[in-house]
Amino acid sequence: MTASSTRSKTAALMSNYGVRPISLVRGKGVYVYDDMGKEYLDFTAGIAVSALGHAHPQLTSVLQEQVATLIHTSNLYRTPWQEQLAERLQVLSGLDKVMFCNSGTEANEAALKLARRHAYLKGEKNRTEIVSLPKAFHGRTMGALSITPKPQYHEGYKPLVPGCFTPETYEGAVDIISENTAACIVEVVQGEGGVNLVPPATLHAIAEQCKRVGALLIIDEVQTGVGRCGSFLAHHQFDLQPDIVTMAKGLGGGVPIGAVLAKEDVAAAFTPGAHGTTFGGNPLAMAAGLTVTEVVSQPAFLAHVSEVGAYLRDAMQRFGTEVSGLGLMLGMTVADAKQFVAEAAAAGVLLTAVSEQRVRVVPPLIIEKIDVDEMVKRLESLKA
Ligand SMILES: Cc1ncc(COP(=O)(O)O)c(C=O)c1O
């Protein structure tokens, strides 16, 4: 199978992703290559997905074997790999139960349903509201979109799901979490919102208010999780005890996957038939998840993420201001993010613009300091 040249166009695809000027056809480690043979340092990692980089030997061989064994069966049947990964995530997260789906959006959608149904089954019929934070991003389906307060994403899609509220400030969440709140959903570091670390004191105030009024705390670890921030889940660094955690992105190392994790009494609201998915938890995704978690959960691997993350953060000071984030989830401010990203790509470094002035840097977690040095060398060439 060959990909089309960067210069070719097709009228067959919808236009929702705009113009995509680079056509990537191959990857190895932290490098990807386009159809003209140009090499790029991949500091986007498929939007914080490719935790083990590209063509990782262990992941490749596990997936090859799984493809030759069994790819999909559906949730009509037991899937041993699903049970293994659930048990692994139980230990790594400290939560009790796991349900698999196929993306971050789906995980959040399921979390919202779980929170509402948990209240409903307790007889709290008015406890339906969901509170989210300013600059949050939780996905694009109607539920996830309704807790993603970016006006551009809402245009043309109203009415959104009722009962979803976002205050003007992070601290404002504490004031609107009430006896009618089913759950408040937070990201510890907001990726799409500009790589903003939500102040830990505010996260604690939100958690306390949730506890006081009997609302659930959902932590969206779709982007921050699976070692990205230097701990298996980012909230482990902040002593928070969520009722529900959502995961996706890095968990499959590139194979689509999502997961909702919950405390036992909350998870109990998903009684047989209450929620479901055809693909969620299929053997291929589970084999990927088992391999990625085995590598990423090693203390030495997580220490490596923190160490290289600190090195990368230092390096980024040369090219931008307001460098922020945790571990290998970093962002910086530049004059014109789109232009910076385009020039960086021309110099052989893939980065992502998340707003007009914010650039996100989320390389594969396997990067080494030498790769950061190479990034610096390539970006320095832009200044010449
Ligand atoms: C924090 C967060 N939640 C949810 C999502 C949506 O995940 P997906 O694109 O896999 O549906 C994203 C995607 O960027 C995300 O960063």
mmCIF file of C-alpha atoms and ligand atoms in Angstrom:
data_model
loop_
_atom_site.group_PDB
_atom_site.id
_atom_site.type_symbol
_atom_site.label_atom_id
_atom_site.label_comp_id
_atom_site.label_asym_id
_atom_site.label_seq_id
_atom_site.Cartn_x
_atom_site.Cartn_y
_atom_site.Cartn_z
ATOM 1 C CA MET A 1 0.000 0.000 0.000
ATOM 2 C CA THR A 2 1.489 3.369 -0.934
ATOM 3 C CA ALA A 3 0.364 6.739 0.345
ATOM 4 C CA SER A 4 -0.246 9.553 -2.072
ATOM 5 C CA SER A 5 2.328 12.261 -2.627
ATOM 6 C CA THR A 6 2.153 15.347 -0.430
ATOM 7 C CA ARG A 7 1.279 17.251 -3.555
ATOM 8 C CA SER A 8 -1.677 15.125 -4.554
ATOM 9 C CA LYS A 9 -5.185 15.930 -3.364
ATOM 10 C CA THR A 10 -8.369 13.955 -3.148
ATOM 11 C CA ALA A 11 -11.940 15.167 -3.136
ATOM 12 C CA ALA A 12 -13.104 12.045 -1.315
ATOM 13 C CA LEU A 13 -12.309 13.142 2.250
ATOM 14 C CA MET A 14 -14.389 15.601 4.265
ATOM 15 C CA SER A 15 -12.711 18.914 4.996
ATOM 16 C CA ASN A 16 -12.967 18.936 8.795
ATOM 17 C CA TYR A 17 -9.186 18.636 9.299
ATOM 18 C CA GLY A 18 -8.388 21.453 6.870
ATOM 19 C CA VAL A 19 -5.271 21.264 4.731
ATOM 20 C CA ARG A 20 -2.697 18.753 5.901
ATOM 21 C CA PRO A 21 0.519 19.594 4.112
ATOM 22 C CA ILE A 22 2.649 16.682 5.348
ATOM 23 C CA SER A 23 2.013 13.062 4.404
ATOM 24 C CA LEU A 24 3.699 10.714 6.902
ATOM 25 C CA VAL A 25 4.301 7.189 5.715
ATOM 26 C CA ARG A 26 6.839 5.574 8.063
ATOM 27 C CA GLY A 27 8.233 5.898 11.563
ATOM 28 C CA LYS A 28 11.093 4.548 13.672
ATOM 29 C CA GLY A 29 11.638 5.499 17.293
ATOM 30 C CA VAL A 30 11.170 9.254 17.683
ATOM 31 C CA TYR A 31 11.466 9.892 13.941
ATOM 32 C CA VAL A 32 8.827 9.882 11.211
ATOM 33 C CA TYR A 33 9.310 10.178 7.447
ATOM 34 C CA ASP A 34 7.140 11.711 4.777
ATOM 35 C CA ASP A 35 6.422 10.352 1.333
ATOM 36 C CA MET A 36 9.283 12.389 -0.104
ATOM 37 C CA GLY A 37 11.734 10.747 2.332
ATOM 38 C CA LYS A 38 12.100 13.822 4.576
ATOM 39 C CA GLU A 39 12.871 13.001 8.211
ATOM 40 C CA TYR A 40 11.114 14.690 11.141
ATOM 41 C CA LEU A 41 11.701 14.520 14.875
ATOM 42 C CA ASP A 42 8.219 13.648 16.063
ATOM 43 C CA PHE A 43 7.550 15.905 19.054
ATOM 44 C CA THR A 44 3.793 15.639 18.458
ATOM 45 C CA ALA A 45 3.591 11.833 18.835
ATOM 46 C CA GLY A 46 0.222 11.623 17.115
ATOM 47 C CA ILE A 47 -1.167 14.155 19.633
ATOM 48 C CA ALA A 48 0.391 12.671 22.763
ATOM 49 C CA VAL A 49 -0.372 9.103 21.690
ATOM 50 C CA SER A 50 2.771 7.276 20.542
ATOM 51 C CA ALA A 51 4.206 6.749 24.030
ATOM 52 C CA LEU A 52 6.718 4.148 22.847
ATOM 53 C CA GLY A 53 7.523 5.986 19.624
ATOM 54 C CA HIS A 54 7.144 4.333 16.247
ATOM 55 C CA ALA A 55 7.739 0.691 15.325
ATOM 56 C CA HIS A 56 8.748 -0.123 18.905
ATOM 57 C CA PRO A 57 10.199 -3.665 18.713
ATOM 58 C CA GLN A 58 8.249 -5.113 21.668
ATOM 59 C CA LEU A 59 4.938 -3.506 20.704
ATOM 60 C CA THR A 60 5.410 -4.481 17.066
ATOM 61 C CA SER A 61 6.042 -8.118 17.838
ATOM 62 C CA VAL A 62 3.161 -8.365 20.337
ATOM 63 C CA LEU A 63 0.769 -6.782 17.825
ATOM 64 C CA GLN A 64 1.982 -8.975 14.966
ATOM 65 C CA GLU A 65 1.348 -12.043 17.080
ATOM 66 C CA GLN A 66 -2.051 -10.761 18.220
ATOM 67 C CA VAL A 67 -3.148 -9.975 14.657
ATOM 68 C CA ALA A 68 -2.249 -13.524 13.692
ATOM 69 C CA THR A 69 -4.153 -14.899 16.713
ATOM 70 C CA LEU A 70 -7.347 -12.894 17.263
ATOM 71 C CA ILE A 71 -8.202 -9.266 16.546
ATOM 72 C CA HIS A 72 -11.816 -8.889 17.556
ATOM 73 C CA THR A 73 -14.641 -10.843 19.123
ATOM 74 C CA SER A 74 -16.957 -8.185 20.729
ATOM 75 C CA ASN A 75 -18.184 -7.997 24.298
ATOM 76 C CA LEU A 76 -20.567 -10.896 23.818
ATOM 77 C CA TYR A 77 -17.667 -13.058 24.968
ATOM 78 C CA ARG A 78 -14.989 -13.015 27.646
ATOM 79 C CA THR A 79 -11.711 -11.551 26.459
ATOM 80 C CA PRO A 80 -8.811 -12.779 28.600
ATOM 81 C CA TRP A 81 -6.542 -9.874 27.582
ATOM 82 C CA GLN A 82 -9.261 -7.447 28.772
ATOM 83 C CA GLU A 83 -9.300 -9.059 32.190
ATOM 84 C CA GLN A 84 -5.503 -8.865 32.408
ATOM 85 C CA LEU A 85 -5.316 -5.199 31.448
ATOM 86 C CA ALA A 86 -8.178 -4.305 33.805
ATOM 87 C CA GLU A 87 -6.321 -5.971 36.678
ATOM 88 C CA ARG A 88 -3.130 -4.143 35.728
ATOM 89 C CA LEU A 89 -4.912 -0.772 35.628
ATOM 90 C CA GLN A 90 -6.614 -1.550 38.933
ATOM 91 C CA VAL A 91 -3.199 -1.844 40.566
ATOM 92 C CA LEU A 92 -1.648 1.114 38.754
ATOM 93 C CA SER A 93 -4.566 3.496 39.362
ATOM 94 C CA GLY A 94 -5.783 2.485 42.803
ATOM 95 C CA LEU A 95 -9.341 2.403 41.432
ATOM 96 C CA ASP A 96 -11.523 -0.687 41.557
ATOM 97 C CA LYS A 97 -13.204 -1.287 38.202
ATOM 98 C CA VAL A 98 -12.433 -0.713 34.533
ATOM 99 C CA MET A 99 -14.487 -0.521 31.337
ATOM 100 C CA PHE A 100 -12.815 -0.262 27.945
ATOM 101 C CA CYS A 101 -13.860 1.823 24.971
ATOM 102 C CA ASN A 102 -12.098 3.238 21.920
ATOM 103 C CA SER A 103 -11.098 6.872 22.463
ATOM 104 C CA GLY A 104 -10.787 9.673 24.972
ATOM 105 C CA THR A 105 -14.090 11.183 23.939
ATOM 106 C CA GLU A 106 -15.852 7.884 24.437
ATOM 107 C CA ALA A 107 -14.232 7.433 27.834
ATOM 108 C CA ASN A 108 -15.488 10.850 28.939
ATOM 109 C CA GLU A 109 -18.922 10.233 27.470
ATOM 110 C CA ALA A 110 -19.103 7.004 29.471
ATOM 111 C CA ALA A 111 -17.882 8.811 32.608
ATOM 112 C CA LEU A 112 -20.681 11.376 32.312
ATOM 113 C CA LYS A 113 -23.255 8.633 31.879
ATOM 114 C CA LEU A 114 -21.817 6.716 34.821
ATOM 115 C CA ALA A 115 -21.942 9.796 37.073
ATOM 116 C CA ARG A 116 -25.565 10.596 36.210
ATOM 117 C CA ARG A 117 -26.684 7.004 36.531
ATOM 118 C CA HIS A 118 -24.906 6.613 39.856
ATOM 119 C CA ALA A 119 -26.941 9.529 41.247
ATOM 120 C CA TYR A 120 -30.132 8.245 39.604
ATOM 121 C CA LEU A 121 -29.821 4.784 41.108
ATOM 122 C CA LYS A 122 -29.237 6.339 44.529
ATOM 123 C CA GLY A 123 -32.595 8.058 44.112
ATOM 124 C CA GLU A 124 -31.033 11.513 43.674
ATOM 125 C CA LYS A 125 -33.057 12.396 40.601
ATOM 126 C CA ASN A 126 -32.089 16.093 40.621
ATOM 127 C CA ARG A 127 -28.394 15.398 40.739
ATOM 128 C CA THR A 128 -27.753 15.661 37.013
ATOM 129 C CA GLU A 129 -25.434 18.635 36.566
ATOM 130 C CA ILE A 130 -21.883 18.365 35.279
ATOM 131 C CA VAL A 131 -19.298 21.053 36.027
ATOM 132 C CA SER A 132 -16.177 21.488 33.895
ATOM 133 C CA LEU A 133 -13.321 24.005 33.964
ATOM 134 C CA PRO A 134 -12.541 26.948 31.702
ATOM 135 C CA LYS A 135 -10.137 26.024 28.858
ATOM 136 C CA ALA A 136 -11.037 22.335 29.302
ATOM 137 C CA PHE A 137 -11.060 19.892 26.420
ATOM 138 C CA HIS A 138 -12.908 16.614 26.836
ATOM 139 C CA GLY A 139 -13.868 15.636 23.281
ATOM 140 C CA ARG A 140 -16.259 16.270 20.421
ATOM 141 C CA THR A 141 -19.342 14.075 20.872
ATOM 142 C CA MET A 142 -22.407 15.908 22.162
ATOM 143 C CA GLY A 143 -21.809 15.105 25.843
ATOM 144 C CA ALA A 144 -18.046 15.652 25.755
ATOM 145 C CA LEU A 145 -18.560 18.800 23.668
ATOM 146 C CA SER A 146 -21.028 20.166 26.211
ATOM 147 C CA ILE A 147 -18.292 20.125 28.877
ATOM 148 C CA THR A 148 -15.694 21.578 26.488
ATOM 149 C CA PRO A 149 -16.273 25.326 26.745
ATOM 150 C CA LYS A 150 -14.679 26.489 23.492
ATOM 151 C CA PRO A 151 -17.228 28.560 21.544
ATOM 152 C CA GLN A 152 -15.706 27.698 18.133
ATOM 153 C CA TYR A 153 -16.306 24.004 18.798
ATOM 154 C CA HIS A 154 -19.969 24.684 19.657
ATOM 155 C CA GLU A 155 -20.849 26.671 16.559
ATOM 156 C CA GLY A 156 -23.644 25.027 14.636
ATOM 157 C CA TYR A 157 -24.109 22.164 17.101
ATOM 158 C CA LYS A 158 -26.555 23.635 19.623
ATOM 159 C CA PRO A 159 -28.551 22.734 21.596
ATOM 160 C CA LEU A 160 -25.878 21.037 23.670
ATOM 161 C CA VAL A 161 -26.580 18.557 26.464
ATOM 162 C CA PRO A 162 -28.476 20.380 29.230
ATOM 163 C CA GLY A 163 -27.104 20.641 32.748
ATOM 164 C CA CYS A 164 -23.466 21.276 31.804
ATOM 165 C CA PHE A 165 -21.848 24.328 33.404
ATOM 166 C CA THR A 166 -18.436 25.941 33.143
ATOM 167 C CA PRO A 167 -17.528 28.910 35.369
ATOM 168 C CA GLU A 168 -15.382 31.863 34.220
ATOM 169 C CA THR A 169 -12.440 30.912 36.453
ATOM 170 C CA TYR A 170 -10.990 27.679 37.826
ATOM 171 C CA GLU A 171 -11.848 28.762 41.374
ATOM 172 C CA GLY A 172 -15.418 29.528 40.278
ATOM 173 C CA ALA A 173 -16.035 25.784 39.979
ATOM 174 C CA VAL A 174 -16.074 25.508 43.761
ATOM 175 C CA ASP A 175 -19.010 27.959 43.927
ATOM 176 C CA ILE A 176 -21.180 26.133 41.391
ATOM 177 C CA ILE A 177 -20.648 22.553 42.582
ATOM 178 C CA SER A 178 -23.845 21.906 44.543
ATOM 179 C CA GLU A 179 -26.245 19.194 45.712
ATOM 180 C CA ASN A 180 -27.458 19.095 42.091
ATOM 181 C CA THR A 181 -23.997 18.294 40.739
ATOM 182 C CA ALA A 182 -23.498 14.724 39.581
ATOM 183 C CA ALA A 183 -19.806 15.298 38.839
ATOM 184 C CA CYS A 184 -17.075 17.817 38.241
ATOM 185 C CA ILE A 185 -14.550 16.872 35.569
ATOM 186 C CA VAL A 186 -10.999 18.244 35.562
ATOM 187 C CA GLU A 187 -7.697 17.787 33.776
ATOM 188 C CA VAL A 188 -4.644 18.195 36.011
ATOM 189 C CA VAL A 189 -2.762 19.678 33.049
ATOM 190 C CA GLN A 190 -4.994 21.036 30.303
ATOM 191 C CA GLY A 191 -3.451 19.927 27.027
ATOM 192 C CA GLU A 192 -5.629 21.379 24.313
ATOM 193 C CA GLY A 193 -6.307 24.454 26.464
ATOM 194 C CA GLY A 194 -2.661 25.531 26.160
ATOM 195 C CA VAL A 195 -0.757 23.125 28.464
ATOM 196 C CA ASN A 196 -1.960 24.806 31.657
ATOM 197 C CA LEU A 197 -1.297 23.275 35.040
ATOM 198 C CA VAL A 198 -4.491 23.795 37.041
ATOM 199 C CA PRO A 199 -3.291 25.114 40.445
ATOM 200 C CA PRO A 200 -3.151 22.133 42.847
ATOM 201 C CA ALA A 201 -4.812 24.220 45.589
ATOM 202 C CA THR A 202 -7.802 24.740 43.286
ATOM 203 C CA LEU A 203 -7.930 21.041 42.446
ATOM 204 C CA HIS A 204 -7.998 20.264 46.162
ATOM 205 C CA ALA A 205 -10.708 22.874 46.816
ATOM 206 C CA ILE A 206 -12.796 21.322 44.009
ATOM 207 C CA ALA A 207 -12.235 17.815 45.392
ATOM 208 C CA GLU A 208 -13.268 18.944 48.886
ATOM 209 C CA GLN A 209 -16.386 20.686 47.617
ATOM 210 C CA CYS A 210 -17.352 17.571 45.613
ATOM 211 C CA LYS A 211 -16.976 15.481 48.748
ATOM 212 C CA ARG A 212 -18.950 17.974 50.859
ATOM 213 C CA VAL A 213 -21.981 17.994 48.542
ATOM 214 C CA GLY A 214 -21.779 14.357 47.420
ATOM 215 C CA ALA A 215 -20.706 15.044 43.815
ATOM 216 C CA LEU A 216 -18.223 12.811 42.022
ATOM 217 C CA LEU A 217 -14.771 13.961 40.956
ATOM 218 C CA ILE A 218 -13.800 12.825 37.464
ATOM 219 C CA ILE A 219 -10.187 13.290 36.414
ATOM 220 C CA ASP A 220 -9.648 13.247 32.662
ATOM 221 C CA GLU A 221 -6.238 11.611 32.233
ATOM 222 C CA VAL A 222 -6.733 11.047 28.516
ATOM 223 C CA GLN A 223 -3.684 13.156 27.657
ATOM 224 C CA THR A 224 -1.852 13.362 30.998
ATOM 225 C CA GLY A 225 -1.987 9.648 31.807
ATOM 226 C CA VAL A 226 0.184 6.630 30.962
ATOM 227 C CA GLY A 227 3.402 8.211 32.155
ATOM 228 C CA ARG A 228 3.152 11.398 30.102
ATOM 229 C CA CYS A 229 3.633 13.609 33.175
ATOM 230 C CA GLY A 230 6.256 11.465 34.909
ATOM 231 C CA SER A 231 3.896 9.358 37.051
ATOM 232 C CA PHE A 232 1.587 6.652 35.712
ATOM 233 C CA LEU A 233 -1.359 9.013 36.239
ATOM 234 C CA ALA A 234 -0.680 12.733 36.612
ATOM 235 C CA HIS A 235 -2.996 13.174 39.594
ATOM 236 C CA HIS A 236 -0.828 10.782 41.622
ATOM 237 C CA GLN A 237 1.539 13.734 42.046
ATOM 238 C CA PHE A 238 -1.162 15.812 43.743
ATOM 239 C CA ASP A 239 -2.725 13.494 46.313
ATOM 240 C CA LEU A 240 -6.195 13.548 44.728
ATOM 241 C CA GLN A 241 -8.693 10.707 45.098
ATOM 242 C CA PRO A 242 -11.000 10.787 42.071
ATOM 243 C CA ASP A 243 -14.146 8.696 41.851
ATOM 244 C CA ILE A 244 -13.715 8.218 38.111
ATOM 245 C CA VAL A 245 -10.645 8.472 35.852
ATOM 246 C CA THR A 246 -10.689 8.430 32.063
ATOM 247 C CA MET A 247 -7.770 7.285 29.924
ATOM 248 C CA ALA A 248 -6.981 6.847 26.224
ATOM 249 C CA LYS A 249 -4.231 8.209 23.912
ATOM 250 C CA GLY A 250 -0.909 6.732 25.153
ATOM 251 C CA LEU A 251 -2.533 3.604 26.573
ATOM 252 C CA GLY A 252 -2.592 1.833 23.208
ATOM 253 C CA GLY A 253 0.695 3.224 21.884
ATOM 254 C CA GLY A 254 -1.195 4.161 18.695
ATOM 255 C CA VAL A 255 -3.871 1.470 18.657
ATOM 256 C CA PRO A 256 -7.260 3.099 19.405
ATOM 257 C CA ILE A 257 -8.279 2.522 23.013
ATOM 258 C CA GLY A 258 -10.078 4.227 25.870
ATOM 259 C CA ALA A 259 -10.800 3.276 29.463
ATOM 260 C CA VAL A 260 -13.060 4.424 32.271
ATOM 261 C CA LEU A 261 -11.892 3.552 35.773
ATOM 262 C CA ALA A 262 -14.074 3.995 38.836
ATOM 263 C CA LYS A 263 -14.473 3.260 42.501
ATOM 264 C CA GLU A 264 -16.495 0.139 43.183
ATOM 265 C CA ASP A 265 -19.729 1.813 44.382
ATOM 266 C CA VAL A 266 -19.717 4.195 41.403
ATOM 267 C CA ALA A 267 -18.914 1.478 38.873
ATOM 268 C CA ALA A 268 -21.865 -0.510 40.225
ATOM 269 C CA ALA A 269 -24.173 1.876 38.327
ATOM 270 C CA PHE A 270 -23.115 0.208 35.073
ATOM 271 C CA THR A 271 -25.369 -2.793 35.502
ATOM 272 C CA PRO A 272 -25.644 -5.297 32.600
ATOM 273 C CA GLY A 273 -26.890 -3.499 29.494
ATOM 274 C CA ALA A 274 -26.480 0.005 30.961
ATOM 275 C CA HIS A 275 -23.645 0.912 28.573
ATOM 276 C CA GLY A 276 -21.654 -0.799 25.867
ATOM 277 C CA THR A 277 -19.489 -0.702 22.758
ATOM 278 C CA THR A 278 -18.781 -3.151 19.937
ATOM 279 C CA PHE A 279 -15.024 -2.644 19.691
ATOM 280 C CA GLY A 280 -14.129 -1.583 23.237
ATOM 281 C CA GLY A 281 -11.618 -3.904 24.864
ATOM 282 C CA ASN A 282 -10.919 -6.010 21.800
ATOM 283 C CA PRO A 283 -7.912 -8.344 21.871
ATOM 284 C CA LEU A 284 -5.738 -6.158 19.611
ATOM 285 C CA ALA A 285 -6.217 -3.019 21.712
ATOM 286 C CA MET A 286 -5.755 -4.996 24.914
ATOM 287 C CA ALA A 287 -2.496 -6.536 23.710
ATOM 288 C CA ALA A 288 -1.272 -3.020 22.913
ATOM 289 C CA GLY A 289 -2.397 -1.706 26.307
ATOM 290 C CA LEU A 290 -0.748 -4.567 28.181
ATOM 291 C CA THR A 291 2.562 -3.949 26.408
ATOM 292 C CA VAL A 292 2.530 -0.183 26.835
ATOM 293 C CA THR A 293 1.618 -0.347 30.525
ATOM 294 C CA GLU A 294 4.290 -2.971 31.160
ATOM 295 C CA VAL A 295 6.973 -0.654 29.752
ATOM 296 C CA VAL A 296 5.665 2.678 31.008
ATOM 297 C CA SER A 297 4.835 1.666 34.580
ATOM 298 C CA GLN A 298 8.447 0.742 35.390
ATOM 299 C CA PRO A 299 9.764 3.250 37.976
ATOM 300 C CA ALA A 300 12.968 3.703 35.940
ATOM 301 C CA PHE A 301 10.915 4.566 32.842
ATOM 302 C CA LEU A 302 8.840 7.136 34.735
ATOM 303 C CA ALA A 303 12.009 8.645 36.234
ATOM 304 C CA HIS A 304 13.379 8.888 32.683
ATOM 305 C CA VAL A 305 10.255 10.811 31.587
ATOM 306 C CA SER A 306 10.764 13.316 34.406
ATOM 307 C CA GLU A 307 14.469 13.690 33.740
ATOM 308 C CA VAL A 308 14.228 14.159 29.969
ATOM 309 C CA GLY A 309 11.155 16.332 30.558
ATOM 310 C CA ALA A 310 13.207 18.718 32.717
ATOM 311 C CA TYR A 311 15.942 18.765 30.055
ATOM 312 C CA LEU A 312 13.404 19.498 27.299
ATOM 313 C CA ARG A 313 11.756 22.198 29.397
ATOM 314 C CA ASP A 314 15.145 23.942 29.747
ATOM 315 C CA ALA A 315 15.765 23.648 26.014
ATOM 316 C CA MET A 316 12.367 25.152 25.210
ATOM 317 C CA GLN A 317 13.279 28.351 27.088
ATOM 318 C CA ARG A 318 15.465 29.225 24.069
ATOM 319 C CA PHE A 319 12.519 29.310 21.728
ATOM 320 C CA GLY A 320 9.535 30.493 23.754
ATOM 321 C CA THR A 321 8.338 32.036 26.990
ATOM 322 C CA GLU A 322 5.925 30.826 29.694
ATOM 323 C CA VAL A 323 7.179 27.256 29.369
ATOM 324 C CA SER A 324 4.719 25.122 31.308
ATOM 325 C CA GLY A 325 3.574 21.569 31.903
ATOM 326 C CA LEU A 326 4.723 18.409 33.624
ATOM 327 C CA GLY A 327 7.077 15.623 32.549
ATOM 328 C CA LEU A 328 6.938 15.315 28.770
ATOM 329 C CA MET A 329 3.730 17.318 28.380
ATOM 330 C CA LEU A 330 5.047 20.806 27.764
ATOM 331 C CA GLY A 331 3.928 24.069 26.199
ATOM 332 C CA MET A 332 5.425 27.462 25.413
ATOM 333 C CA THR A 333 4.318 30.844 24.143
ATOM 334 C CA VAL A 334 5.608 32.176 20.822
ATOM 335 C CA ALA A 335 4.605 35.176 18.716
ATOM 336 C CA ASP A 336 2.690 33.145 16.138
ATOM 337 C CA ALA A 337 2.177 29.463 16.960
ATOM 338 C CA LYS A 338 0.988 28.396 13.497
ATOM 339 C CA GLN A 339 3.955 30.016 11.808
ATOM 340 C CA PHE A 340 6.391 28.609 14.385
ATOM 341 C CA VAL A 341 5.029 25.093 13.888
ATOM 342 C CA ALA A 342 5.200 25.393 10.088
ATOM 343 C CA GLU A 343 8.804 26.624 10.215
ATOM 344 C CA ALA A 344 9.762 23.937 12.723
ATOM 345 C CA ALA A 345 8.311 21.293 10.394
ATOM 346 C CA ALA A 346 10.328 22.686 7.522
ATOM 347 C CA ALA A 347 13.398 22.355 9.778
ATOM 348 C CA GLY A 348 12.442 18.747 10.560
ATOM 349 C CA VAL A 349 10.663 19.032 13.931
ATOM 350 C CA LEU A 350 6.959 18.268 14.370
ATOM 351 C CA LEU A 351 5.207 20.375 17.026
ATOM 352 C CA THR A 352 1.562 21.335 17.560
ATOM 353 C CA ALA A 353 -0.089 24.751 17.762
ATOM 354 C CA VAL A 354 -2.858 24.635 20.373
ATOM 355 C CA SER A 355 -3.845 28.301 20.192
ATOM 356 C CA GLU A 356 -2.675 31.446 18.451
ATOM 357 C CA GLN A 357 0.403 31.714 20.631
ATOM 358 C CA ARG A 358 0.789 28.394 22.429
ATOM 359 C CA VAL A 359 2.874 25.533 21.068
ATOM 360 C CA ARG A 360 2.581 22.061 22.588
ATOM 361 C CA VAL A 361 5.581 19.724 22.798
ATOM 362 C CA VAL A 362 4.614 16.115 23.559
ATOM 363 C CA PRO A 363 7.273 13.743 22.198
ATOM 364 C CA PRO A 364 7.244 9.961 22.548
ATOM 365 C CA LEU A 365 8.150 9.057 26.132
ATOM 366 C CA ILE A 366 11.188 7.099 24.888
ATOM 367 C CA ILE A 367 13.068 10.222 23.774
ATOM 368 C CA GLU A 368 16.600 10.716 25.001
ATOM 369 C CA LYS A 369 18.504 13.925 25.769
ATOM 370 C CA ILE A 370 20.325 13.486 22.457
ATOM 371 C CA ASP A 371 16.944 13.839 20.675
ATOM 372 C CA VAL A 372 16.307 17.074 22.569
ATOM 373 C CA ASP A 373 19.760 18.295 21.466
ATOM 374 C CA GLU A 374 18.803 17.450 17.886
ATOM 375 C CA MET A 375 15.548 19.407 18.281
ATOM 376 C CA VAL A 376 17.529 22.405 19.538
ATOM 377 C CA LYS A 377 19.968 22.142 16.610
ATOM 378 C CA ARG A 378 17.142 22.024 14.079
ATOM 379 C CA LEU A 379 15.163 24.857 15.656
ATOM 380 C CA GLU A 380 18.290 27.009 16.072
ATOM 381 C CA SER A 381 18.689 26.840 12.293
ATOM 382 C CA LEU A 382 15.466 28.853 12.068
ATOM 383 C CA LYS A 383 17.095 31.767 13.876
ATOM 384 C CA ALA A 384 20.014 31.930 11.427
HETATM 385 C C1 LIG B 1 -7.907 15.753 27.969
HETATM 386 C C2 LIG B 1 -8.549 15.158 26.759
HETATM 387 N N1 LIG B 1 -9.729 14.549 26.882
HETATM 388 C C3 LIG B 1 -10.351 13.993 25.830
HETATM 389 C C4 LIG B 1 -9.795 14.036 24.571
HETATM 390 C C5 LIG B 1 -10.497 13.404 23.408
HETATM 391 O O1 LIG B 1 -9.843 12.229 23.080
HETATM 392 P P1 LIG B 1 -10.039 11.546 21.645
HETATM 393 O O2 LIG B 1 -9.531 12.504 20.638
HETATM 394 O O3 LIG B 1 -9.258 10.272 21.749
HETATM 395 O O4 LIG B 1 -11.479 11.263 21.493
HETATM 396 C C6 LIG B 1 -8.562 14.661 24.387
HETATM 397 C C7 LIG B 1 -7.959 14.748 23.048
HETATM 398 O O5 LIG B 1 -7.106 15.522 22.765
HETATM 399 C C8 LIG B 1 -7.921 15.238 25.520
HETATM 400 O O6 LIG B 1 -6.759 15.862 25.395
#
